[in-house]
Coordinates of C-alpha atoms in Angstrom, one line a residue:
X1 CA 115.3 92.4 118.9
X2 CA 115.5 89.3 117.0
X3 CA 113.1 88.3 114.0
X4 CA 111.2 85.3 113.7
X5 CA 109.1 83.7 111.3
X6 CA 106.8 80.5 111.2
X7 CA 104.7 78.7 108.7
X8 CA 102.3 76.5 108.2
X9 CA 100.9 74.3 105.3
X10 CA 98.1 72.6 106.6
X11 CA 97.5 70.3 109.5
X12 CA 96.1 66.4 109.7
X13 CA 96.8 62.5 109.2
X14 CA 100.0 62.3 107.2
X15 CA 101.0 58.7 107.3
X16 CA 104.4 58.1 106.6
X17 CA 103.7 55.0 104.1
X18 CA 102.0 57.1 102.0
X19 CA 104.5 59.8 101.3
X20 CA 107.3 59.5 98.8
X21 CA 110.8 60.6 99.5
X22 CA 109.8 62.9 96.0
X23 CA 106.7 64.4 97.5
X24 CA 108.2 64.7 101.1
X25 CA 110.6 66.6 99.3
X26 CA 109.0 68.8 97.3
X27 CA 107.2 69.9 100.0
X28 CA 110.1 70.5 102.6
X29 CA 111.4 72.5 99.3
X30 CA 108.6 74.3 99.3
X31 CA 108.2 75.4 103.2
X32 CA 112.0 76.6 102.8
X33 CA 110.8 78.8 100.1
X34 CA 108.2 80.8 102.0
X35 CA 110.0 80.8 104.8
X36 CA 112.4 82.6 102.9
X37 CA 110.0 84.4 101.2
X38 CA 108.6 86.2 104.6
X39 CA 112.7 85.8 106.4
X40 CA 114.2 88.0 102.9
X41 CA 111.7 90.7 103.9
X42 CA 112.9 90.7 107.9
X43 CA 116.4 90.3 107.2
X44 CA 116.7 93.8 105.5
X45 CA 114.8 95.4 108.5
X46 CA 111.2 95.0 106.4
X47 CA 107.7 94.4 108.5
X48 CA 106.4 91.5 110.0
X49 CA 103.4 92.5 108.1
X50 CA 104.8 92.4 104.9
X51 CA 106.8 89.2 105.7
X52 CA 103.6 86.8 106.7
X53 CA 102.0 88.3 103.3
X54 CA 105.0 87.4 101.6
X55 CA 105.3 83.9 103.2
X56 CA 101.6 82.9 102.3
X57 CA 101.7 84.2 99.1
X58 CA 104.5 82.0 98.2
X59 CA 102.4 78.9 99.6
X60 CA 99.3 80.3 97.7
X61 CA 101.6 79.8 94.5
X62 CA 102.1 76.5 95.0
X63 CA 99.7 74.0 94.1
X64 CA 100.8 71.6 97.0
X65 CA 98.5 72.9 99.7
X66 CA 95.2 73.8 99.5
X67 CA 95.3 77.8 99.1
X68 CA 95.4 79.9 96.0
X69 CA 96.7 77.6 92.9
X70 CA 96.0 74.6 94.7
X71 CA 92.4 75.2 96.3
X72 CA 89.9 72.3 96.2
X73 CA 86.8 72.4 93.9
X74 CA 83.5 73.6 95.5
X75 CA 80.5 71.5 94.9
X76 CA 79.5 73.4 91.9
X77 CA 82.8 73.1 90.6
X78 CA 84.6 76.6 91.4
X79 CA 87.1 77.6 93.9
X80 CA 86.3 79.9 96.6
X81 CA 89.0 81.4 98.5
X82 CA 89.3 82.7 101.9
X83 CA 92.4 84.8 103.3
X84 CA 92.8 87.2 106.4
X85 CA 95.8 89.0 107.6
X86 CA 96.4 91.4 110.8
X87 CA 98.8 93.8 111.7
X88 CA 99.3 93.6 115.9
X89 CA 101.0 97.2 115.8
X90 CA 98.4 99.0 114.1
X91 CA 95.3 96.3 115.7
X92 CA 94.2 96.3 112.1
X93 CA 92.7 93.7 110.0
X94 CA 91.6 92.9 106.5
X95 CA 89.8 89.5 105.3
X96 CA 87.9 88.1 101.9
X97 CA 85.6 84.6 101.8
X98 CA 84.4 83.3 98.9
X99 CA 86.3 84.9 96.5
X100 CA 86.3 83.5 93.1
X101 CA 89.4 83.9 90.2
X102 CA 92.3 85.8 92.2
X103 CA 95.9 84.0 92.2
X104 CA 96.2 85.6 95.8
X105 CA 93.9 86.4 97.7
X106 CA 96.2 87.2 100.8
X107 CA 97.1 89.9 99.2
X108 CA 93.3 91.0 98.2
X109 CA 93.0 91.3 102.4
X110 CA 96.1 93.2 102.6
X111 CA 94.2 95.9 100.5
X112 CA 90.7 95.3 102.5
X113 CA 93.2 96.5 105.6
X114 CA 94.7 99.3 104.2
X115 CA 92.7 100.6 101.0
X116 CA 89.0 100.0 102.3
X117 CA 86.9 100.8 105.5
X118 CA 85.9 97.4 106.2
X119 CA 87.5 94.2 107.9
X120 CA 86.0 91.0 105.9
X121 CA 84.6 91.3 102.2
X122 CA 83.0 88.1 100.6
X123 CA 81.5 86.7 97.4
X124 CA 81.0 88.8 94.8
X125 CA 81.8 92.3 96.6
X126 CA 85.3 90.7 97.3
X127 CA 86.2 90.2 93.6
X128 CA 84.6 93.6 92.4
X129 CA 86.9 95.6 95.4
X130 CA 89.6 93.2 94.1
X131 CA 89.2 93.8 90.6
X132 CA 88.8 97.5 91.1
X133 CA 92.5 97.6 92.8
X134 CA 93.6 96.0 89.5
X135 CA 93.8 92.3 90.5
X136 CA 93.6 89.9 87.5
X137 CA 91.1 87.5 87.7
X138 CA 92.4 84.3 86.5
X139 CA 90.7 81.9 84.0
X140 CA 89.3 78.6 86.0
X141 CA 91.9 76.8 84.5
X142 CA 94.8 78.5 86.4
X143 CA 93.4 77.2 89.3
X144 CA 92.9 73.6 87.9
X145 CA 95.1 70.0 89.7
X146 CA 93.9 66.7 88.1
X147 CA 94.3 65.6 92.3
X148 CA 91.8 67.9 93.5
X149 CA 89.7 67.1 90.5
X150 CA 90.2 63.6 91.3
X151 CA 88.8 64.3 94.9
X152 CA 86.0 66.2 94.2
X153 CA 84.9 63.6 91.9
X154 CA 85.0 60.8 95.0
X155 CA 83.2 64.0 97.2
X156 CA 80.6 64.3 94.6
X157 CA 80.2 60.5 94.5
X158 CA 79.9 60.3 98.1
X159 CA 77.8 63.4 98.6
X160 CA 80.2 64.2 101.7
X161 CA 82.1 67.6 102.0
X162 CA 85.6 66.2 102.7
X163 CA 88.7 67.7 103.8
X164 CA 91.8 67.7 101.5
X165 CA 93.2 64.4 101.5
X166 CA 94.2 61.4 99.2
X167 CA 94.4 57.8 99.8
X168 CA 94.4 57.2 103.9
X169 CA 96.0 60.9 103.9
X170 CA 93.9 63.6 105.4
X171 CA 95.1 67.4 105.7
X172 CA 93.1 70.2 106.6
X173 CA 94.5 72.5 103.6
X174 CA 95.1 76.1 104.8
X175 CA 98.5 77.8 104.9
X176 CA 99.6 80.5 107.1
X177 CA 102.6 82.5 108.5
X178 CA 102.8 84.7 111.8
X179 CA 106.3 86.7 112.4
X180 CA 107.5 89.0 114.4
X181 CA 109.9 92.1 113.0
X182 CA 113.2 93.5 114.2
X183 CA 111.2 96.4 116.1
X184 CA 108.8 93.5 117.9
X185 CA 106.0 94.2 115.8
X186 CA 103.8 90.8 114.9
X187 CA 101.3 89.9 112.3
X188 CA 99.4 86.9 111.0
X189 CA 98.6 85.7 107.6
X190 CA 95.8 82.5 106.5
X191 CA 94.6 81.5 103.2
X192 CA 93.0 78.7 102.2
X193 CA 90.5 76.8 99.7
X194 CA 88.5 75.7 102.1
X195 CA 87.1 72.0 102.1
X196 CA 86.5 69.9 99.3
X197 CA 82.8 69.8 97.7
X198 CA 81.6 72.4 100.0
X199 CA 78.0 74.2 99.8
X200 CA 76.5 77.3 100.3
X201 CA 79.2 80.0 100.2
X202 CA 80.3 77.9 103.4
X203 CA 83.2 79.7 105.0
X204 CA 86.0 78.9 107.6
X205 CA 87.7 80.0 110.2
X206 CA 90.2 81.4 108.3
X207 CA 89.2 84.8 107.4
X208 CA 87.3 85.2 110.8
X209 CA 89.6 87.5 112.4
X210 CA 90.2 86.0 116.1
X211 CA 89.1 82.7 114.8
X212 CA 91.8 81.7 112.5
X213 CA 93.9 84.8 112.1
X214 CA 94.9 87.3 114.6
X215 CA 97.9 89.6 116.0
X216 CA 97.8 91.8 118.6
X217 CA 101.5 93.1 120.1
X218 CA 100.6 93.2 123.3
X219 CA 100.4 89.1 123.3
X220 CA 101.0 87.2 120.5
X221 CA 100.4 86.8 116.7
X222 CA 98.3 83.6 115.4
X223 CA 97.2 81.1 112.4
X224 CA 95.4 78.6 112.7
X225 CA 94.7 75.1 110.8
X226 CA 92.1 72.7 110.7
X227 CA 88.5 71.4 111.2
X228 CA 87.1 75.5 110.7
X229 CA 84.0 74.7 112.5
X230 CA 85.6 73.8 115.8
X231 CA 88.1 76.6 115.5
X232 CA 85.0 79.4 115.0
X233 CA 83.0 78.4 117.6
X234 CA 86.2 78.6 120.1
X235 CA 87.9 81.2 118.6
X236 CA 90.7 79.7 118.8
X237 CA 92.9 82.7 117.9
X238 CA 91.9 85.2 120.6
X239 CA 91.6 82.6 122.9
X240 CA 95.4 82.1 122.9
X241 CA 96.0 85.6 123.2
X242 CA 93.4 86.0 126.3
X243 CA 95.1 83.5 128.2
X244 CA 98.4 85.2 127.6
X245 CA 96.6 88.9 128.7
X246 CA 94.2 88.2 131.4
X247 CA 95.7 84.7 132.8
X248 CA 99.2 85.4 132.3
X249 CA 99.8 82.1 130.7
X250 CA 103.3 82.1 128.6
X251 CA 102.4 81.4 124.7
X252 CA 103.4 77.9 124.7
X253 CA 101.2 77.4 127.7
X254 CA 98.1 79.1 126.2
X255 CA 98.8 77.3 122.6
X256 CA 98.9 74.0 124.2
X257 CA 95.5 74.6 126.6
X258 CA 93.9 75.7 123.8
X259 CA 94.6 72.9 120.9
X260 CA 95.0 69.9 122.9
X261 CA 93.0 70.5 125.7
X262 CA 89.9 72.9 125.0
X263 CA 90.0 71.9 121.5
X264 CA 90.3 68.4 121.7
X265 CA 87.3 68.0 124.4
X266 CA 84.9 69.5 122.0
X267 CA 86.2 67.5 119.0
X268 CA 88.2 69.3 117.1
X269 CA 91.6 68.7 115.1
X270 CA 94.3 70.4 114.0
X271 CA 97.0 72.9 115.0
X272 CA 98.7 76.6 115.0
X273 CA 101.5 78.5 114.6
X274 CA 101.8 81.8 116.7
X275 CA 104.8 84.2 117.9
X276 CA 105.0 86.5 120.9
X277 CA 107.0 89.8 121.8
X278 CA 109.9 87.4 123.4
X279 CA 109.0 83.8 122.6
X280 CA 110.5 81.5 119.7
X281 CA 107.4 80.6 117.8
X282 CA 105.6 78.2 118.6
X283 CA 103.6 75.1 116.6
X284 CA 101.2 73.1 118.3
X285 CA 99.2 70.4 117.2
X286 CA 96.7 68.0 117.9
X287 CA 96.9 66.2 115.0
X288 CA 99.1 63.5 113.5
X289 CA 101.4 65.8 112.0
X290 CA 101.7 69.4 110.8
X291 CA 103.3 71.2 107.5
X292 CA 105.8 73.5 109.4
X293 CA 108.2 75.6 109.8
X294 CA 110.0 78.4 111.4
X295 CA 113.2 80.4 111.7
X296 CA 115.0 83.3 114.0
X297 CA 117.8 85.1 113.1
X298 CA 121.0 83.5 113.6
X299 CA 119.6 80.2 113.4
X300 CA 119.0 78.1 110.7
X301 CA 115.7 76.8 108.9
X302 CA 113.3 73.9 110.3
X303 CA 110.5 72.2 108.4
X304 CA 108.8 69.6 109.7
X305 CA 106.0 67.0 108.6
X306 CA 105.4 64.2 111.3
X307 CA 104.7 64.2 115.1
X308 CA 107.7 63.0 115.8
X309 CA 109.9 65.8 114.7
X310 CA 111.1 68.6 116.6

């Protein structure tokens, strides 16, 4: 069987006007790298699980999107972090919300699913487990962009929790990966910051397994991006993968009731990624455009930014 691979960098407006032939880019550049990040891994017969950590981690490392280096400020001035990953061969999952100081915190969950007896661990209990399986917490400035700054000043200001964005540019900052390995095993990865000046140890959708994350082999692996509210309250994730099980929808068909049908009536934006046993991956989104990308073996690497691109 073939591998595959897909990523995501965050859904939302992305006008054309407003992007530099730099910053368009240095973010194409920087899709490429996780996809080979996570592809590296399946190429020398390695997990999907290991790949979609991989893949995310490399995006949490850039301080582009809105995950890890690059999260957006809280309204107290921190960054809480939220990250979920799931392995659809063993139909196990680990999660962490609201967790404060760790470079990674995909890789946090990945511990949660193998090292602890729990699912999802938040706040302060995620950053003691994290710290006791010898993760670094970083100083506040490691996580620190003069942008984000900048936009949690205007959020502040405005006293509105805001999603990542700049100028008429709007992106609903979470990256992601889902793949599928040489044996058809699949997983899914999410991080993410969250939204900008948000309150009260809010958390999205994420590191809700089923919500924003989820794999399961017998369907389909999935990550999510976007408005988190919307995409909890429809689960978005496992409402995908029911479709494929119980309604014997294909994955593109399920993807595309879900996000621009059943999301879209009850008001929500933004998009997935998700891979099945036997499908190519698939991206759907409702949005103007979508950080993306995806690659099978034997073919060659796509990234895409706009609607319009394939």
């Amino acid at each position: 069987m073939k591998y595959s691979i897909a990523i995501h960098g965050g859904a939302g407006t992305i006008p054309r006007n407003s992007m530099s032939l730099e910053k368009e880019r240095s973010y194409r550049d920087a899709l490429e790298a996780a996809l080979y990040a996570g592809s590296s891994i399946l190429e020398k017969g390695g997990s999907a699980l290991d790949a979609v950590m991989h893949a995310v981690k490399s995006l949490e490392d850039c301080p582009l999107f809105n995950a890890g280096k690059g999260a957006v400020f809280t309204h107290e001035g921190n960054h809480e972090l939220d990250a979920a990953i799931m392995c659809g061969k063993r139909f196990m999952a680990g999660a962490v919300a609201s967790l404060e100081g760790i470079a990674n915190p995909v890789l946090v969950a990945r511990k949660v699913m193998d090292e602890s007896q729990h699912v999802l661990l938040a706040g302060r209990g995620a950053l003691d487990f994290a710290i006791e399986k010898g993760f670094k917490q970083e100083e506040p400035a490691y996580f620190y962009q003069e942008l984000r700054y900048r936009q949690w000043q205007e959020a502040l200001a405005s006293d509105k929790v805001v999603m990542d964005h700049q100028g008429d540019e709007k992106k609903f900052g979470t990256v992601g990966a889902v793949a599928r390995d040489r044996e058809g095993n699949l997983a899914a990865a999410t991080s993410t910051g969250g939204m900008t000046n948000k309150r009260y140890g809010r958390i999205g959708d994420s590191p809700l397994i089923g919500c924003g994350t989820y794999a399961n082999n017998a369907t389909c692996a999935v990550s999510a991006t976007g408005h988190g509210e919307y995409f909890i309250r429809s689960v978005v994730a496992y409402d995908i993968s029911c479709l494929m099980e119980y309604r014997g929808l294909s994955l593109q068909q399920a993807a595309e009731l879900v996000v621009k049908d059943k999301l879209v009536k009850h008001g929500g934006e933004g998009g997935i990624i998700a891979i099945g046993r036997d499908d190519l991956p698939v991206l759907v989104f409702n949005s103007e455009g979508m950080y993306r990308g995806c690659l099978t073996e034997g073919g060659a690497i796509g990234t895409g930014i706009y609607l319009d691109e394939a």
